[in-house]
XYZ file of C-alpha atoms in Angstrom:
346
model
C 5.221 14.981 -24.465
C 5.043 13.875 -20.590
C 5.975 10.275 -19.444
C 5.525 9.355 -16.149
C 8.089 6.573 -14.707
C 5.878 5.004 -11.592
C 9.688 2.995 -10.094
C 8.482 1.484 -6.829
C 9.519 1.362 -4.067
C 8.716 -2.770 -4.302
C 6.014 -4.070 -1.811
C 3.798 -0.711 -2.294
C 1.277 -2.236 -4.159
C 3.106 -2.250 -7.445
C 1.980 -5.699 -8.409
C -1.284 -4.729 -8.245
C -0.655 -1.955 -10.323
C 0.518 -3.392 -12.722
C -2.127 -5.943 -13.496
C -4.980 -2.790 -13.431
C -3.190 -0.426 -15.799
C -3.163 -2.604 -18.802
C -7.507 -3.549 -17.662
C -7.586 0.634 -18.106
C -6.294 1.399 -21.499
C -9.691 2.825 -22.955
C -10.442 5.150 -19.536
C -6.395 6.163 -20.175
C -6.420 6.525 -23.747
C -9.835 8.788 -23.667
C -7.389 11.287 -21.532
C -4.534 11.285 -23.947
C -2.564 8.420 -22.073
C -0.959 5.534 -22.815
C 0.547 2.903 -20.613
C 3.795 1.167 -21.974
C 3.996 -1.411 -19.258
C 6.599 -2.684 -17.645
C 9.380 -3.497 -20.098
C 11.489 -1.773 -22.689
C 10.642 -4.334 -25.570
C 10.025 -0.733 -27.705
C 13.921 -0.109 -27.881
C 14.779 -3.404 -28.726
C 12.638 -7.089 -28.184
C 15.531 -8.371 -27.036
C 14.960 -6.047 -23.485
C 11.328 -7.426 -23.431
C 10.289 -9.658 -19.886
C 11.991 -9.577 -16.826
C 15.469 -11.796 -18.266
C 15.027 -8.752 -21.189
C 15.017 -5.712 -18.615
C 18.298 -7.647 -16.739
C 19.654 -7.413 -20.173
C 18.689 -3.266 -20.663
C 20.319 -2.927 -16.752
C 23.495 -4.094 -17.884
C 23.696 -1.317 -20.759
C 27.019 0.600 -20.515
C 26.358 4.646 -20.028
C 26.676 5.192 -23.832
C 24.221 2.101 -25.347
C 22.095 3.386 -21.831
C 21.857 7.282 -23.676
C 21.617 5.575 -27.327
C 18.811 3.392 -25.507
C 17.337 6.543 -24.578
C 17.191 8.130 -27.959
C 15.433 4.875 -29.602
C 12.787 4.726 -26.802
C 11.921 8.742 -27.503
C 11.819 8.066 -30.974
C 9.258 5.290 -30.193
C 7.290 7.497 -27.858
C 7.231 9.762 -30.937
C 5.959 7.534 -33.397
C 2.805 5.894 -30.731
C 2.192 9.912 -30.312
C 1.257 10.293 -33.817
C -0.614 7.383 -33.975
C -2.456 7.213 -31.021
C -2.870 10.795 -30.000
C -1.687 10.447 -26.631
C 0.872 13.276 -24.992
C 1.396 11.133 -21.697
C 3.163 7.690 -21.422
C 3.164 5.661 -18.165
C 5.858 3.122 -17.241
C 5.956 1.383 -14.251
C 8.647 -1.051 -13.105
C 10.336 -0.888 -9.428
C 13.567 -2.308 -10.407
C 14.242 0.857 -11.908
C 14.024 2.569 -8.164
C 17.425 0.293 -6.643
C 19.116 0.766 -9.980
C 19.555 4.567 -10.335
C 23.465 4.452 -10.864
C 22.697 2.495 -14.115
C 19.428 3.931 -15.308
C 20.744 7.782 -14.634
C 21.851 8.056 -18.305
C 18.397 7.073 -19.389
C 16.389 8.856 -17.388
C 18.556 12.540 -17.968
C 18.360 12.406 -22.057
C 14.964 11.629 -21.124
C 13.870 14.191 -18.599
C 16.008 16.809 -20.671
C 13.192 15.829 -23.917
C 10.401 15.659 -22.201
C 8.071 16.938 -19.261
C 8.880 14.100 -16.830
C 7.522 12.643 -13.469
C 9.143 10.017 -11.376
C 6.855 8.664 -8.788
C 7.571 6.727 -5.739
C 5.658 5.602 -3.379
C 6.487 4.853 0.306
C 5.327 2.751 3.239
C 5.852 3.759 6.745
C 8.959 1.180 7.591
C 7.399 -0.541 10.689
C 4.832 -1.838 8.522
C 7.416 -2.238 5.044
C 9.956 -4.355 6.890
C 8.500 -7.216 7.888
C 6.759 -7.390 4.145
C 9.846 -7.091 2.584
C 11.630 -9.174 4.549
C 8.929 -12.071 3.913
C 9.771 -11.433 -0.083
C 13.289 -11.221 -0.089
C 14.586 -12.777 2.365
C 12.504 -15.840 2.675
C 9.932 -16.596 0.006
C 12.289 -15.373 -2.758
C 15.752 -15.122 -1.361
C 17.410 -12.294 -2.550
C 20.925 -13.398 -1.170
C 23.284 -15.899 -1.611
C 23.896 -17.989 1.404
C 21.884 -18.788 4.405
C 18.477 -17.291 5.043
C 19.039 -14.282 7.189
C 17.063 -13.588 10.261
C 15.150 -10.121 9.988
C 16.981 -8.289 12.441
C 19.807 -9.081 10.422
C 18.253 -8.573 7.213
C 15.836 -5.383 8.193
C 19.043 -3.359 8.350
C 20.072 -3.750 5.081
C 16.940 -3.329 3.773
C 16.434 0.000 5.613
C 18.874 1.650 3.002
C 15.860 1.303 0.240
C 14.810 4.011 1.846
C 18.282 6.317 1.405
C 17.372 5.828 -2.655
C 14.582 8.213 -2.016
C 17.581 10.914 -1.051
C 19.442 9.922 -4.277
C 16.203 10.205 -6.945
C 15.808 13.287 -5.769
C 19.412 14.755 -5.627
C 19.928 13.785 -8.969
C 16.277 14.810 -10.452
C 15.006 17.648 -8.151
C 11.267 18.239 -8.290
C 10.505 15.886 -11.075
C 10.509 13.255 -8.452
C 7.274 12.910 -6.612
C 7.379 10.736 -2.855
C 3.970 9.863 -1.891
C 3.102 7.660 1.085
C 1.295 4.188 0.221
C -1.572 3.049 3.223
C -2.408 -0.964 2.823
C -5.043 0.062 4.104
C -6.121 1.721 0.173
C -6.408 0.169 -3.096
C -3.248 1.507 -4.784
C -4.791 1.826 -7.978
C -7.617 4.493 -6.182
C -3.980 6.823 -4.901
C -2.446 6.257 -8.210
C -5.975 7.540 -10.118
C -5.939 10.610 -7.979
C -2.000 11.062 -9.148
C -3.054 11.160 -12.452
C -6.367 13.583 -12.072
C -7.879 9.848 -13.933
C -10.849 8.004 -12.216
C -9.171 4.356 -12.773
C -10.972 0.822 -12.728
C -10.118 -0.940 -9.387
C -8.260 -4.325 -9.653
C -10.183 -7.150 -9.173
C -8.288 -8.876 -6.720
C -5.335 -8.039 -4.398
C -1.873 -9.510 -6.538
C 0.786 -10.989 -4.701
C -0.702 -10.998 -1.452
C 1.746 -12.767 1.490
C 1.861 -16.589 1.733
C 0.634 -17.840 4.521
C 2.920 -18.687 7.507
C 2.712 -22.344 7.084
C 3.724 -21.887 3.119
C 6.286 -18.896 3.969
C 8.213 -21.537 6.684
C 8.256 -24.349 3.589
C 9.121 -21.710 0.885
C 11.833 -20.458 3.924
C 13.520 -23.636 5.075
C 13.314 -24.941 1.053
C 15.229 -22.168 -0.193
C 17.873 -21.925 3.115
C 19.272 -25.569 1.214
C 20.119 -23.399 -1.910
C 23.209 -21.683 -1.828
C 22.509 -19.126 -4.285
C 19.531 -16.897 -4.875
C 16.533 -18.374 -5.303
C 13.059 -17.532 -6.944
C 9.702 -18.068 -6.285
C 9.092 -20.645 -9.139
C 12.053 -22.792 -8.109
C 10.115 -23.922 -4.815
C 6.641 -23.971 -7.253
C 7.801 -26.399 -9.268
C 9.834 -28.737 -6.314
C 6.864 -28.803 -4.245
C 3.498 -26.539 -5.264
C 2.771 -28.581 -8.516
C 2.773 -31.805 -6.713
C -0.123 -30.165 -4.187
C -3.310 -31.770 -5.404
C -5.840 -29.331 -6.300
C -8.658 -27.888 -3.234
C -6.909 -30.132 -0.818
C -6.932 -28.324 2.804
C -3.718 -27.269 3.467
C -3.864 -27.222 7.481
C -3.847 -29.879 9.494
C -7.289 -28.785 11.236
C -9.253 -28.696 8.172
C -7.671 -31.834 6.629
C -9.039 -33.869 10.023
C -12.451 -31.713 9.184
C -12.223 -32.375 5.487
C -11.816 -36.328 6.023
C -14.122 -37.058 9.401
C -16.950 -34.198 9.579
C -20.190 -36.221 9.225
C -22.284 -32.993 9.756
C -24.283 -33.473 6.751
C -25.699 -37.319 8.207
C -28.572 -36.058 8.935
C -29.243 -34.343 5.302
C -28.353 -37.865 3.493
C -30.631 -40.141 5.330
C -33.590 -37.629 5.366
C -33.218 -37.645 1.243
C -33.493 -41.206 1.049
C -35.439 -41.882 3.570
C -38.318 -43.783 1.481
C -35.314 -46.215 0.169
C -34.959 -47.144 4.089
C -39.196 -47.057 4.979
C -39.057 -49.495 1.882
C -36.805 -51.896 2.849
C -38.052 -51.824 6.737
C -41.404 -51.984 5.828
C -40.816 -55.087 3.657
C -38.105 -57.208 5.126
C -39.558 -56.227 8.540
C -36.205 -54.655 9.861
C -35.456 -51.000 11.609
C -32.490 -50.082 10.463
C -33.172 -46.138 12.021
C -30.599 -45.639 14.552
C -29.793 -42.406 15.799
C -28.216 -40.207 13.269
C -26.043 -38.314 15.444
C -23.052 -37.259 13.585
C -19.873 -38.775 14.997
C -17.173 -36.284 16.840
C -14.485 -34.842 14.769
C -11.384 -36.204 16.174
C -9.462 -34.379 18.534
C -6.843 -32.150 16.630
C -3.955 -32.039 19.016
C -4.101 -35.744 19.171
C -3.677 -36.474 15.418
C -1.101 -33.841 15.068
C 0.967 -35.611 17.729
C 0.199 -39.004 16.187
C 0.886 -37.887 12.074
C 4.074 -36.194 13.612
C 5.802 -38.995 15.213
C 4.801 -41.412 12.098
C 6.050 -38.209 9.860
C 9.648 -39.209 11.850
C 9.701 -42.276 11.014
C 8.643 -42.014 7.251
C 11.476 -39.143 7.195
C 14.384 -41.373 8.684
C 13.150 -44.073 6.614
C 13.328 -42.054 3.167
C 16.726 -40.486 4.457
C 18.098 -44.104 4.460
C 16.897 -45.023 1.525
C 18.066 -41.825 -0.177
C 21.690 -42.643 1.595
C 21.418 -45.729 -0.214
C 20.572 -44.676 -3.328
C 23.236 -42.347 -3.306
C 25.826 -45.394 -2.538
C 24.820 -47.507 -5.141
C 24.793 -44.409 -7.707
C 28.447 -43.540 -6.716
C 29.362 -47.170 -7.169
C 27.613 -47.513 -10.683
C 30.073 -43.673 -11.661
C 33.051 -45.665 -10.239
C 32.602 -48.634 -12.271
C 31.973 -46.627 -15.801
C 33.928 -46.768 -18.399
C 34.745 -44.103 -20.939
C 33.146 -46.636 -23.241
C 30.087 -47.432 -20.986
C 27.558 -45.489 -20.842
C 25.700 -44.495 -17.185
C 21.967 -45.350 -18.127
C 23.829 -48.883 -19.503
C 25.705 -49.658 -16.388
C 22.635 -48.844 -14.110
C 20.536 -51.214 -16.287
C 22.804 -53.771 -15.569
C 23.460 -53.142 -12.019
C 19.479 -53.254 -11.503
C 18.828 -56.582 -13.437
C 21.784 -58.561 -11.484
């Protein structure tokens, strides 16, 4: 039996992994493979997801070996019913998480013909991607958001894990270098000796730097770590749907009359109709009108952005007056919603 742990490093393409493995299972499975996915739902579906994995991480060293056991005897049992002699895994957090996992992966390794595959990026390109993820769109941290020169330094020691995988598992562990520049799922097929499916589309691809500042400056209020979906559901939900997000092609969305020319040509026998019998011209020019100049709306939204700003800050000071005043006025007897009510209909 050979499984093959794919464990990062994160922001080599491992997203988009992950979505084209499970779009492969029929190329896989005529070679004897299987993929598991990501979890380890197969030891117990209480591990299953990425709050279930958290849970297998924080497995003492014996329930980590026991853990080991019941996920071999589940490899066992899919053998015999699928046929397959190689299992494929692929999660990076296993990659930061050795000192935890190295329980599991040794009663593993010692049962079966293992590979452990990392991939790297060259660190000029890795840090400032990495940096984007965790230390701005989801902060890693507690605290402050940290600038990258700060931050890169820290995140340099991923790459001192490499040095520990191997110590502790030798030539089992393979280091290959990830390009951007290739599909990830085209290096991973030649890893495999398996001509796999490309992905359809590029996963987790980086915000753009408008959305990265907002997700940024949003997530430097939170003093904890925060997640992606925390900012998503603050402020992405209430985006309306195919609205232009820049400023530029909001102005061009709103005032380009480009297509002037198009409308009046399709109805022009409505207009020869109504000239011809009321004894009017109504053709002037149809010259589209000018966009407006860009640099002078921004200037003009930005100042009335101040003043909408102070105004909401006031009213949100205020707001937070009168709610302090309805707390200090409750009874153990009255109820909040009940003394707000009443405060509102004086």
């Amino acid at each position: 039996m050979n499984v093959i742990f794919h464990i990062g490093m994160g922001k080599t393409g491992t997203t988009s992994l992950q979505a084209a493995l499970p779009e492969n299972e029929d190329i896989l499975a005529a070679r004897g493979m299987h993929y598991l996915g990501q979890w380890m739902e197969r030891i117990d579906p209480q591990f299953d997801q990425f709050a279930g994995f958290q849970r297998f991480l924080a497995l003492p060293r014996g329930e980590m070996i026991s853990a080991a056991h019941r996920f071999l005897d589940r490899l066992g049992a899919l053998q015999a019913e699928t046929g397959a002699g190689t299992f494929l895994l692929s999660n990076e957090q296993y990659y930061p998480s050795l000192p935890v996992v190295r329980p599991f992966f040794e009663t593993v390794c010692a049962q079966t013909e293992s590979r452990i595959v990392i991939f790297v990026r060259a660190p000029a390109q890795w840090l400032p991607s990495a940096y984007t993820q965790w230390g701005l769109v989801h902060k890693a941290d507690p605290g402050a958001i940290r600038p990258f020169g700060e931050m890169a330094r820290s995140l340099m020691a991923q790459y001192a894990i490499v040095r520990d995988w191997h110590r502790a598992f030798g030539a089992r562990v393979e280091v290959h270098k990830f390009d951007p520049r290739e599909d990830i799922v085209a290096s991973f097929s030649r890893l495999l000796g398996v001509e796999l499916r490309p992905v359809a589309a590029r996963h987790q691809a980086r915000p753009s730097a408008a959305e990265t500042l907002l997700r940024a400056f949003y997530n430097n209020r939170c003093p904890d770590a925060v997640l992606p979906e925390v900012f998503d559901a603050a402020v992405t939900r209430h985006l309306p749907a195919r609205a232009p997000e820049s400023l530029s092609e909001k102005v061009k969305y709103i005032f380009d009359y480009s297509d002037l020319p198009d409308v009046l040509a399709d109805y022009e026998a409505v207009i020869a109709y109504i000239e011809q019998e009321f004894g009017i011209d109504i053709h002037d020019p149809a010259d589209s009108p000018p966009l407006p100049d860009a640099a002078a709306v921004a200037d003009d939204v930005t100042g009335r952005m101040i003043d909408i700003i102070v105004g909401q800050a006031a009213q949100i000071e205020a707001m937070r007056t009168e709610i302090a005043e309805i707390r200090a006025s409750l009874s153990p007897h009255r109820p909040f919603w009940t003394a707000l009510r009443d405060r509102l209909v004086r």
